[in-house]
Each structure stands twice: as C-alpha cells, then as structure tokens.
Coordinates of N, CA, C and O in Angstrom, one line a residue:
M1 N 15.9 9.5 6.6 CA 17.0 9.6 7.6 C 18.3 9.8 6.8 O 18.5 9.2 5.8
R2 N 19.1 10.7 7.2 CA 20.4 11.0 6.6 C 21.5 10.8 7.6 O 21.4 11.3 8.7
T3 N 22.5 10.0 7.2 CA 23.6 9.8 8.0 C 24.8 10.4 7.3 O 25.0 10.1 6.2
V4 N 25.6 11.2 8.0 CA 26.8 11.8 7.5 C 28.0 11.3 8.3 O 27.9 11.5 9.5
I5 N 28.9 10.8 7.7 CA 30.1 10.3 8.4 C 31.3 11.1 7.9 O 31.5 11.2 6.7
F6 N 32.1 11.7 8.8 CA 33.3 12.5 8.4 C 34.5 11.8 9.0 O 34.5 11.3 10.1
W7 N 35.6 11.8 8.2 CA 36.8 11.4 8.8 C 38.0 12.2 8.0 O 37.8 12.7 6.9
H8 N 39.1 12.3 8.7 CA 40.2 13.0 8.2 C 41.2 12.0 7.5 O 41.5 11.0 8.1
R9 N 41.6 12.4 6.3 CA 42.6 11.5 5.7 C 43.6 12.4 5.0 O 43.3 13.1 4.1
L10 N 44.8 12.3 5.4 CA 46.0 13.1 4.9 C 45.6 14.5 4.9 O 45.9 15.3 4.0
G11 N 45.0 15.0 6.0 CA 44.8 16.4 6.2 C 43.5 16.9 5.5 O 43.1 18.0 5.6
G12 N 42.9 16.1 4.7 CA 41.6 16.5 4.0 C 40.4 15.8 4.7 O 40.5 14.9 5.4
V13 N 39.3 16.4 4.4 CA 38.1 15.8 4.9 C 37.3 15.1 3.8 O 37.1 15.7 2.8
V14 N 37.1 13.9 4.0 CA 36.3 13.1 3.1 C 34.9 12.8 3.8 O 34.9 12.4 4.9
S15 N 33.9 13.0 3.1 CA 32.6 12.7 3.7 C 31.8 11.7 2.9 O 31.9 11.6 1.6
L16 N 31.2 10.8 3.6 CA 30.3 9.8 3.0 C 28.9 10.1 3.4 O 28.7 10.4 4.6
V17 N 28.1 10.2 2.5 CA 26.7 10.4 2.9 C 25.9 9.2 2.5 O 25.9 8.8 1.3
A18 N 25.3 8.6 3.5 CA 24.5 7.4 3.2 C 23.0 7.8 3.5 O 22.7 8.2 4.6
L19 N 22.3 7.7 2.5 CA 20.8 8.0 2.6 C 20.1 6.7 2.8 O 20.1 5.9 1.9
A20 N 19.5 6.6 4.0 CA 18.8 5.4 4.3 C 17.3 5.8 4.1 O 16.8 6.7 4.6
F21 N 16.6 5.1 3.2 CA 15.2 5.4 2.9 C 14.4 5.0 4.2 O 13.5 4.2 4.1
G22 N 14.7 5.7 5.3 CA 14.0 5.5 6.5 C 14.2 4.1 7.0 O 13.5 3.6 7.8
L23 N 15.2 3.4 6.5 CA 15.5 2.0 6.7 C 14.2 1.2 6.4 O 14.0 0.1 6.9
A24 N 13.4 1.7 5.5 CA 12.2 1.1 5.1 C 12.4 -0.3 4.5 O 11.6 -1.2 4.6
S25 N 13.5 -0.5 3.9 CA 13.8 -1.8 3.3 C 13.9 -2.9 4.3 O 13.6 -4.0 4.1
A26 N 14.3 -2.5 5.5 CA 14.4 -3.5 6.6 C 13.3 -3.6 7.6 O 13.0 -4.5 8.2
Q27 N 12.6 -2.4 7.7 CA 11.5 -2.3 8.6 C 10.2 -1.8 8.0 O 10.3 -1.0 7.1
A28 N 9.1 -2.2 8.5 CA 7.8 -1.7 8.1 C 7.5 -0.4 8.8 O 7.8 -0.3 10.0
A29 N 7.0 0.6 8.1 CA 6.6 1.8 8.8 C 5.4 1.6 9.7 O 4.7 0.6 9.4
E30 N 5.1 2.4 10.6 CA 3.9 2.3 11.4 C 2.8 3.0 10.7 O 2.9 4.2 10.3
F31 N 1.7 2.3 10.4 CA 0.6 2.8 9.7 C -0.6 2.8 10.6 O -0.8 1.9 11.4
P32 N -1.5 3.8 10.5 CA -2.7 3.7 11.3 C -3.5 2.5 10.8 O -3.4 2.1 9.7
Q33 N -4.4 2.1 11.7 CA -5.2 0.9 11.3 C -6.7 1.2 11.4 O -7.1 2.1 12.1
I34 N -7.5 0.5 10.6 CA -8.9 0.7 10.5 C -9.5 -0.7 10.3 O -9.0 -1.6 9.7
E35 N -10.7 -0.9 10.9 CA -11.4 -2.1 10.6 C -12.5 -1.9 9.5 O -13.2 -1.0 9.6
L36 N -12.4 -2.8 8.5 CA -13.4 -2.7 7.4 C -14.1 -4.0 7.4 O -13.8 -5.0 8.1
S37 N -15.2 -4.1 6.6 CA -15.9 -5.4 6.4 C -16.4 -5.5 4.9 O -16.6 -4.5 4.3
A38 N -16.4 -6.7 4.5 CA -17.0 -7.0 3.2 C -18.0 -8.1 3.4 O -17.6 -9.3 3.5
G39 N -19.2 -7.7 3.5 CA -20.2 -8.7 3.9 C -19.9 -9.3 5.3 O -19.7 -8.5 6.2
I40 N -19.8 -10.6 5.5 CA -19.5 -11.1 6.8 C -18.0 -11.2 7.1 O -17.6 -11.6 8.1
H41 N -17.2 -10.7 6.1 CA -15.7 -10.8 6.3 C -15.1 -9.6 6.9 O -15.3 -8.5 6.4
R42 N -14.4 -9.7 8.0 CA -13.7 -8.6 8.7 C -12.3 -8.4 8.1 O -11.6 -9.4 7.8
I43 N -11.9 -7.2 7.9 CA -10.6 -6.8 7.4 C -9.9 -5.9 8.4 O -10.5 -4.9 8.8
E44 N -8.7 -6.2 8.8 CA -7.8 -5.3 9.6 C -6.9 -4.7 8.6 O -6.0 -5.3 8.1
A45 N -7.2 -3.4 8.3 CA -6.4 -2.7 7.2 C -5.5 -1.6 7.8 O -5.9 -0.8 8.6
E46 N -4.3 -1.7 7.4 CA -3.4 -0.5 7.7 C -3.7 0.5 6.6 O -4.2 0.2 5.5
V47 N -3.6 1.8 7.0 CA -4.0 2.9 6.1 C -2.8 3.7 5.6 O -2.0 4.2 6.4
A48 N -2.7 3.8 4.3 CA -1.7 4.7 3.6 C -2.5 5.9 3.1 O -3.1 5.8 2.0
S49 N -2.4 7.0 3.8 CA -3.2 8.2 3.4 C -2.4 9.4 3.0 O -3.0 10.4 2.6
D50 N -1.1 9.3 3.0 CA -0.2 10.4 2.5 C 0.8 9.9 1.5 O 0.9 8.7 1.3
Q51 N 1.4 10.8 0.8 CA 2.3 10.4 -0.3 C 3.4 9.4 0.2 O 3.6 8.4 -0.5
A52 N 4.0 9.6 1.3 CA 5.1 8.7 1.8 C 4.5 7.3 2.1 O 5.1 6.3 1.7
T53 N 3.4 7.2 2.8 CA 2.9 5.9 3.1 C 2.3 5.2 1.9 O 2.4 4.0 1.8
R54 N 1.7 6.0 1.0 CA 1.2 5.3 -0.3 C 2.4 4.8 -1.1 O 2.3 3.7 -1.7
M55 N 3.5 5.5 -1.1 CA 4.7 5.0 -1.8 C 5.3 3.7 -1.1 O 5.7 2.8 -1.8
Q56 N 5.3 3.7 0.2 CA 5.8 2.5 0.9 C 4.9 1.3 0.8 O 5.4 0.2 0.5
G57 N 3.6 1.5 1.0 CA 2.7 0.4 0.9 C 3.1 -0.9 1.7 O 3.6 -0.8 2.8
L58 N 3.0 -2.0 1.0 CA 3.4 -3.3 1.6 C 4.8 -3.7 1.2 O 5.1 -4.9 1.3
M59 N 5.6 -2.8 0.7 CA 7.0 -3.2 0.3 C 7.7 -3.9 1.4 O 7.6 -3.5 2.6
Y60 N 8.5 -4.9 1.0 CA 9.4 -5.6 1.9 C 8.7 -6.5 2.9 O 9.4 -7.1 3.7
R61 N 7.4 -6.6 2.9 CA 6.8 -7.5 3.9 C 6.9 -8.9 3.4 O 6.8 -9.2 2.2
R62 N 7.1 -9.8 4.3 CA 7.3 -11.2 4.0 C 6.0 -12.0 4.3 O 5.8 -13.1 3.7
T63 N 5.2 -11.5 5.1 CA 3.9 -12.2 5.5 C 2.8 -11.1 5.7 O 3.0 -10.0 6.0
L64 N 1.6 -11.6 5.5 CA 0.4 -10.8 5.7 C -0.7 -11.8 6.1 O -1.0 -12.7 5.4
A65 N -1.2 -11.6 7.3 CA -2.2 -12.5 7.8 C -3.5 -12.5 6.9 O -3.7 -11.5 6.2
T66 N -4.2 -13.6 7.0 CA -5.4 -13.7 6.1 C -6.3 -12.6 6.1 O -6.8 -12.1 5.0
Q67 N -6.7 -12.0 7.2 CA -7.7 -11.0 7.3 C -7.0 -9.6 7.3 O -7.7 -8.6 7.4
Q68 N -5.7 -9.5 7.0 CA -5.0 -8.2 7.0 C -4.9 -7.7 5.6 O -4.7 -8.5 4.6
G69 N -4.8 -6.4 5.5 CA -4.6 -5.7 4.2 C -4.1 -4.3 4.3 O -3.8 -3.9 5.5
M70 N -4.1 -3.6 3.2 CA -3.7 -2.2 3.3 C -4.7 -1.4 2.4 O -4.9 -1.7 1.3
L71 N -5.2 -0.3 3.0 CA -6.1 0.6 2.3 C -5.4 1.8 1.9 O -4.8 2.5 2.8
F72 N -5.4 2.1 0.6 CA -4.7 3.3 0.1 C -5.8 4.4 -0.1 O -6.9 4.1 -0.7
V73 N -5.6 5.6 0.5 CA -6.6 6.7 0.4 C -6.0 7.7 -0.5 O -4.9 8.3 -0.2
F74 N -6.7 8.0 -1.6 CA -6.1 9.0 -2.5 C -6.8 10.3 -2.4 O -8.0 10.4 -2.0
P75 N -6.1 11.4 -2.6 CA -6.7 12.8 -2.4 C -7.8 13.1 -3.4 O -8.6 13.9 -3.1
Q76 N -7.8 12.5 -4.6 CA -8.8 12.7 -5.6 C -9.2 11.5 -6.3 O -8.4 10.5 -6.4
R77 N -10.3 11.5 -6.9 CA -10.8 10.4 -7.8 C -9.9 10.4 -9.0 O -9.8 11.5 -9.6
A78 N -9.4 9.3 -9.4 CA -8.6 9.2 -10.6 C -8.5 7.7 -11.0 O -8.8 6.9 -10.2
R79 N -7.9 7.5 -12.2 CA -7.7 6.1 -12.6 C -6.3 5.7 -12.0 O -5.3 5.6 -12.8
H80 N -6.2 5.5 -10.7 CA -5.0 5.2 -10.0 C -4.4 3.9 -10.4 O -5.2 3.0 -10.8
C81 N -3.1 3.7 -10.4 CA -2.5 2.5 -10.8 C -1.5 2.0 -9.7 O -1.0 2.9 -8.9
M82 N -1.4 0.8 -9.5 CA -0.5 0.2 -8.5 C 0.6 -0.7 -9.2 O 0.3 -1.2 -10.3
W83 N 1.7 -0.9 -8.6 CA 2.7 -1.8 -9.1 C 3.4 -2.5 -7.9 O 3.1 -2.1 -6.7
M84 N 4.3 -3.4 -8.1 CA 4.8 -4.3 -7.1 C 6.3 -4.2 -6.9 O 6.9 -5.1 -6.4
R85 N 6.9 -3.1 -7.2 CA 8.3 -2.9 -7.0 C 8.6 -3.1 -5.5 O 8.0 -2.6 -4.7
N86 N 9.6 -4.0 -5.2 CA 10.0 -4.3 -3.9 C 8.9 -4.9 -3.0 O 9.0 -4.9 -1.8
T87 N 7.9 -5.4 -3.6 CA 6.8 -6.0 -2.8 C 7.0 -7.5 -3.0 O 7.1 -8.0 -4.1
L88 N 7.1 -8.2 -1.9 CA 7.5 -9.6 -1.9 C 6.4 -10.6 -1.9 O 6.6 -11.8 -2.0
L89 N 5.2 -10.1 -1.6 CA 4.0 -11.0 -1.5 C 3.1 -10.8 -2.8 O 2.9 -9.7 -3.3
P90 N 2.5 -11.9 -3.3 CA 1.5 -11.8 -4.3 C 0.2 -11.2 -3.7 O -0.2 -11.6 -2.6
L91 N -0.3 -10.2 -4.4 CA -1.5 -9.5 -3.8 C -2.6 -9.3 -4.8 O -2.4 -9.4 -6.0
S92 N -3.8 -9.1 -4.3 CA -4.9 -8.7 -5.2 C -5.3 -7.3 -4.7 O -5.3 -7.0 -3.5
V93 N -5.6 -6.4 -5.6 CA -6.0 -5.1 -5.3 C -7.4 -4.8 -5.8 O -7.7 -5.1 -7.0
A94 N -8.3 -4.3 -4.9 CA -9.6 -3.8 -5.3 C -9.6 -2.3 -5.3 O -9.3 -1.7 -4.4
F95 N -10.0 -1.8 -6.5 CA -10.1 -0.3 -6.6 C -11.6 0.0 -6.2 O -12.5 -0.7 -6.7
L96 N -11.7 1.0 -5.4 CA -13.0 1.4 -4.8 C -13.4 2.8 -5.1 O -12.6 3.7 -5.1
D97 N -14.7 3.0 -5.2 CA -15.2 4.4 -5.4 C -15.4 5.1 -4.1 O -15.0 4.5 -3.0
E98 N -15.9 6.3 -4.0 CA -16.0 7.1 -2.8 C -16.9 6.3 -1.7 O -16.7 6.6 -0.5
E99 N -17.8 5.5 -2.1 CA -18.6 4.8 -1.2 C -18.1 3.4 -0.8 O -18.8 2.7 -0.1
G100 N -16.9 3.1 -1.3 CA -16.4 1.8 -1.0 C -16.8 0.7 -1.9 O -16.5 -0.5 -1.7
R101 N -17.5 1.0 -3.0 CA -17.9 -0.1 -3.9 C -16.8 -0.5 -4.8 O -16.0 0.4 -5.3
I102 N -16.6 -1.8 -5.0 CA -15.5 -2.3 -5.8 C -15.8 -2.0 -7.3 O -16.8 -2.3 -7.8
I103 N -14.8 -1.3 -7.9 CA -14.8 -1.0 -9.3 C -14.3 -2.2 -10.1 O -14.9 -2.7 -11.0
N104 N -13.1 -2.6 -9.8 CA -12.4 -3.8 -10.4 C -11.4 -4.3 -9.4 O -10.9 -3.6 -8.5
I105 N -11.0 -5.6 -9.7 CA -10.0 -6.2 -8.9 C -8.9 -6.7 -9.8 O -9.2 -7.3 -10.9
E106 N -7.6 -6.5 -9.4 CA -6.5 -6.9 -10.2 C -5.6 -7.8 -9.4 O -5.4 -7.5 -8.2
D107 N -5.1 -8.9 -10.0 CA -4.1 -9.7 -9.3 C -2.7 -9.3 -9.7 O -2.4 -9.0 -10.8
M108 N -1.8 -9.2 -8.7 CA -0.5 -8.7 -8.9 C 0.6 -9.6 -8.4 O 0.5 -10.2 -7.3
Q109 N 1.6 -9.8 -9.2 CA 2.7 -10.7 -8.8 C 3.9 -9.9 -8.2 O 4.1 -8.8 -8.5
P110 N 4.6 -10.6 -7.2 CA 5.7 -9.9 -6.5 C 6.8 -9.4 -7.4 O 7.1 -10.0 -8.5
Q111 N 7.4 -8.3 -7.0 CA 8.6 -7.7 -7.6 C 8.5 -7.5 -9.1 O 9.4 -7.8 -9.9
T112 N 7.3 -7.0 -9.5 CA 7.1 -6.6 -10.9 C 6.8 -5.1 -11.0 O 6.4 -4.5 -10.0
E113 N 6.9 -4.6 -12.2 CA 6.6 -3.2 -12.4 C 5.4 -3.0 -13.4 O 5.3 -1.9 -13.9
N114 N 4.6 -4.0 -13.5 CA 3.4 -3.9 -14.4 C 2.4 -3.0 -13.7 O 2.2 -3.1 -12.5
N115 N 1.8 -2.1 -14.5 CA 0.7 -1.3 -13.9 C -0.6 -2.1 -13.8 O -0.9 -2.8 -14.7
H116 N -1.2 -1.9 -12.7 CA -2.5 -2.5 -12.4 C -3.4 -1.3 -12.1 O -3.2 -0.7 -11.0
C117 N -4.4 -1.0 -12.9 CA -5.1 0.3 -12.8 C -6.6 0.1 -12.6 O -7.2 -0.9 -13.0
A118 N -7.1 1.2 -12.0 CA -8.6 1.2 -11.8 C -9.3 1.4 -13.2 O -8.8 2.1 -14.0
A119 N -10.3 0.6 -13.4 CA -11.1 0.7 -14.6 C -11.8 2.0 -14.8 O -12.2 2.4 -15.9
Q120 N -12.1 2.7 -13.7 CA -12.8 4.0 -13.6 C -12.2 4.8 -12.5 O -11.4 4.2 -11.7
P121 N -12.5 6.1 -12.4 CA -11.9 6.8 -11.3 C -12.2 6.2 -10.0 O -13.3 5.9 -9.7
A122 N -11.2 6.1 -9.2 CA -11.3 5.4 -7.9 C -10.8 6.4 -6.8 O -10.0 7.3 -7.0
R123 N -11.3 6.2 -5.6 CA -10.9 7.0 -4.4 C -10.0 6.2 -3.5 O -9.3 6.8 -2.7
F124 N -10.1 4.9 -3.5 CA -9.4 4.0 -2.6 C -8.9 2.8 -3.4 O -9.5 2.4 -4.4
A125 N -7.9 2.1 -2.8 CA -7.5 0.8 -3.3 C -7.2 0.0 -2.0 O -6.7 0.5 -1.0
L126 N -7.7 -1.3 -2.1 CA -7.5 -2.2 -0.9 C -6.7 -3.4 -1.4 O -7.1 -4.1 -2.3
E127 N -5.5 -3.5 -0.8 CA -4.6 -4.7 -1.2 C -4.8 -5.8 -0.1 O -4.8 -5.5 1.1
M128 N -5.0 -7.0 -0.6 CA -5.1 -8.2 0.3 C -4.3 -9.3 -0.4 O -3.8 -9.1 -1.5
N129 N -4.1 -10.4 0.4 CA -3.4 -11.5 -0.2 C -4.0 -11.9 -1.5 O -5.2 -11.8 -1.7
L130 N -3.2 -12.4 -2.4 CA -3.6 -12.9 -3.7 C -4.8 -13.9 -3.6 O -4.7 -14.8 -2.9
G131 N -5.9 -13.6 -4.3 CA -7.1 -14.4 -4.3 C -8.1 -14.2 -3.2 O -9.1 -14.9 -3.2
W132 N -7.8 -13.3 -2.3 CA -8.6 -13.1 -1.1 C -10.0 -12.7 -1.6 O -11.0 -13.2 -1.1
F133 N -10.2 -11.8 -2.5 CA -11.5 -11.3 -2.9 C -12.3 -12.5 -3.7 O -13.4 -12.8 -3.4
A134 N -11.6 -13.2 -4.6 CA -12.2 -14.2 -5.4 C -12.6 -15.4 -4.4 O -13.7 -15.9 -4.6
S135 N -11.8 -15.7 -3.4 CA -12.2 -16.9 -2.6 C -13.4 -16.5 -1.7 O -14.0 -17.5 -1.1
R136 N -13.8 -15.3 -1.6 CA -14.9 -14.9 -0.9 C -16.1 -14.4 -1.7 O -17.0 -13.8 -1.3
S137 N -15.9 -14.7 -3.0 CA -16.9 -14.3 -4.0 C -17.3 -12.8 -4.0 O -18.4 -12.4 -4.2
L138 N -16.2 -12.0 -3.8 CA -16.4 -10.5 -3.8 C -15.9 -10.0 -5.1 O -14.9 -10.4 -5.6
G139 N -16.8 -9.1 -5.7 CA -16.4 -8.6 -7.0 C -17.0 -7.2 -7.2 O -17.5 -6.6 -6.3
P140 N -16.9 -6.7 -8.5 CA -17.4 -5.4 -8.8 C -18.8 -5.1 -8.3 O -19.7 -6.0 -8.4
G141 N -19.0 -4.0 -7.8 CA -20.4 -3.6 -7.3 C -20.6 -3.9 -5.8 O -21.4 -3.2 -5.2
M142 N -19.8 -4.8 -5.2 CA -19.9 -5.1 -3.8 C -19.2 -4.0 -3.0 O -18.3 -3.3 -3.5
R143 N -19.7 -3.8 -1.8 CA -19.2 -2.7 -1.0 C -18.3 -3.1 0.1 O -18.5 -4.1 0.8
I144 N -17.2 -2.4 0.3 CA -16.3 -2.5 1.5 C -16.7 -1.4 2.5 O -16.6 -0.2 2.2
V145 N -17.3 -1.9 3.6 CA -17.8 -1.0 4.6 C -16.7 -0.5 5.5 O -15.8 -1.2 6.0
G146 N -16.7 0.8 5.8 CA -15.7 1.4 6.7 C -14.8 2.4 6.1 O -14.1 3.1 6.8
V147 N -14.6 2.4 4.8 CA -13.7 3.3 4.2 C -14.0 4.7 4.5 O -13.1 5.6 4.5
E148 N -15.2 5.0 4.8 CA -15.6 6.4 5.1 C -15.0 6.9 6.4 O -14.9 8.1 6.7
R149 N -14.5 6.0 7.2 CA -13.9 6.3 8.5 C -12.4 6.4 8.4 O -11.7 6.7 9.4
S150 N -11.9 6.3 7.2 CA -10.4 6.4 7.0 C -9.9 7.8 7.2 O -10.7 8.8 7.0
P151 N -8.6 7.9 7.6 CA -8.1 9.3 7.7 C -8.2 10.1 6.4 O -8.1 9.5 5.3
A152 N -8.3 11.4 6.5 CA -8.4 12.2 5.3 C -7.0 12.1 4.5 O -6.0 12.0 5.1
P153 N -7.1 12.0 3.2 CA -5.9 11.9 2.4 C -5.1 13.2 2.5 O -5.6 14.3 2.6
Q154 N -3.8 13.0 2.3 CA -2.9 14.2 2.3 C -2.0 14.1 1.0 O -1.7 13.1 0.5

C-alpha cells in the first residue's frame, strides 16, 4: 500500500511518502487454509504459496492455537532456509519432501536471524508451535498427509 500526502508550504509542495508494508506489521494477511494430518494428529494449516505470503509467514503473530500452523509451498525442491525476523512466537519447522515426508525438524527462537535449513532438498516447510513435532513423537521419515492438496506454488 502506498500513501502519498501533499501539502503546500510557503508556495512549495512538500510530499511525504509513507510506504506501509500492507500494514502487515499490525495485521495478519489472509492465507488460504488446508487440513493436514500427521498420524492421528490434525493440523489446520494456513498456506503460503507465493513469494509475498512466504515472506510474510507468521510474522507479528502473538498466538497460534495448538493444532494450527503454516505450510510453505516452494516452487522447486531446494535446501530452503527459514529465519525468524519479526516473528514473535517460538516455532518448530519441519522440512518436507514432495510426498510430505519429514526430512528434518529445526527449533527456532523468536526475533532471530539464524538460518534454519533443510538437510536435503525440500518442497514444503511446516511451521508449528515450538516442540509440537517432538511432543507427538514425529520425526524424519514420517509423513504429513495432505500437502499434495496444497495450492500450486507461484
């Protein structure tokens, strides 16, 4: 969003341009949602499938319900990395292959810029509250069902 304010001062025009990052810092964007499962555990995931939503992610959120998370859909397999700039919640991220199998899980602390990367090329990343995967004994090789129904990446 771009806001331009003009006013006249001593016969001249002074302009202020305020670029609001979609007011994203104050509001969460609307993300499509998908239901996933990990064994008997149901996940309500918001989906970030384009560059803008992948960049926004869970930034500025103050709460995340136990069964909620965010699924990042990448356009190609790669050793994608995540960081926590402007993210206020501690999170765990599971990097997933094309079939939704967990490659590795990384724990991430709020408001840090440390890279947390896939151990092998990944197609998806699923962020949940810190410790969510460990508390359910979910680890590498286990499958997150439903990622195949996610929107196509852009």
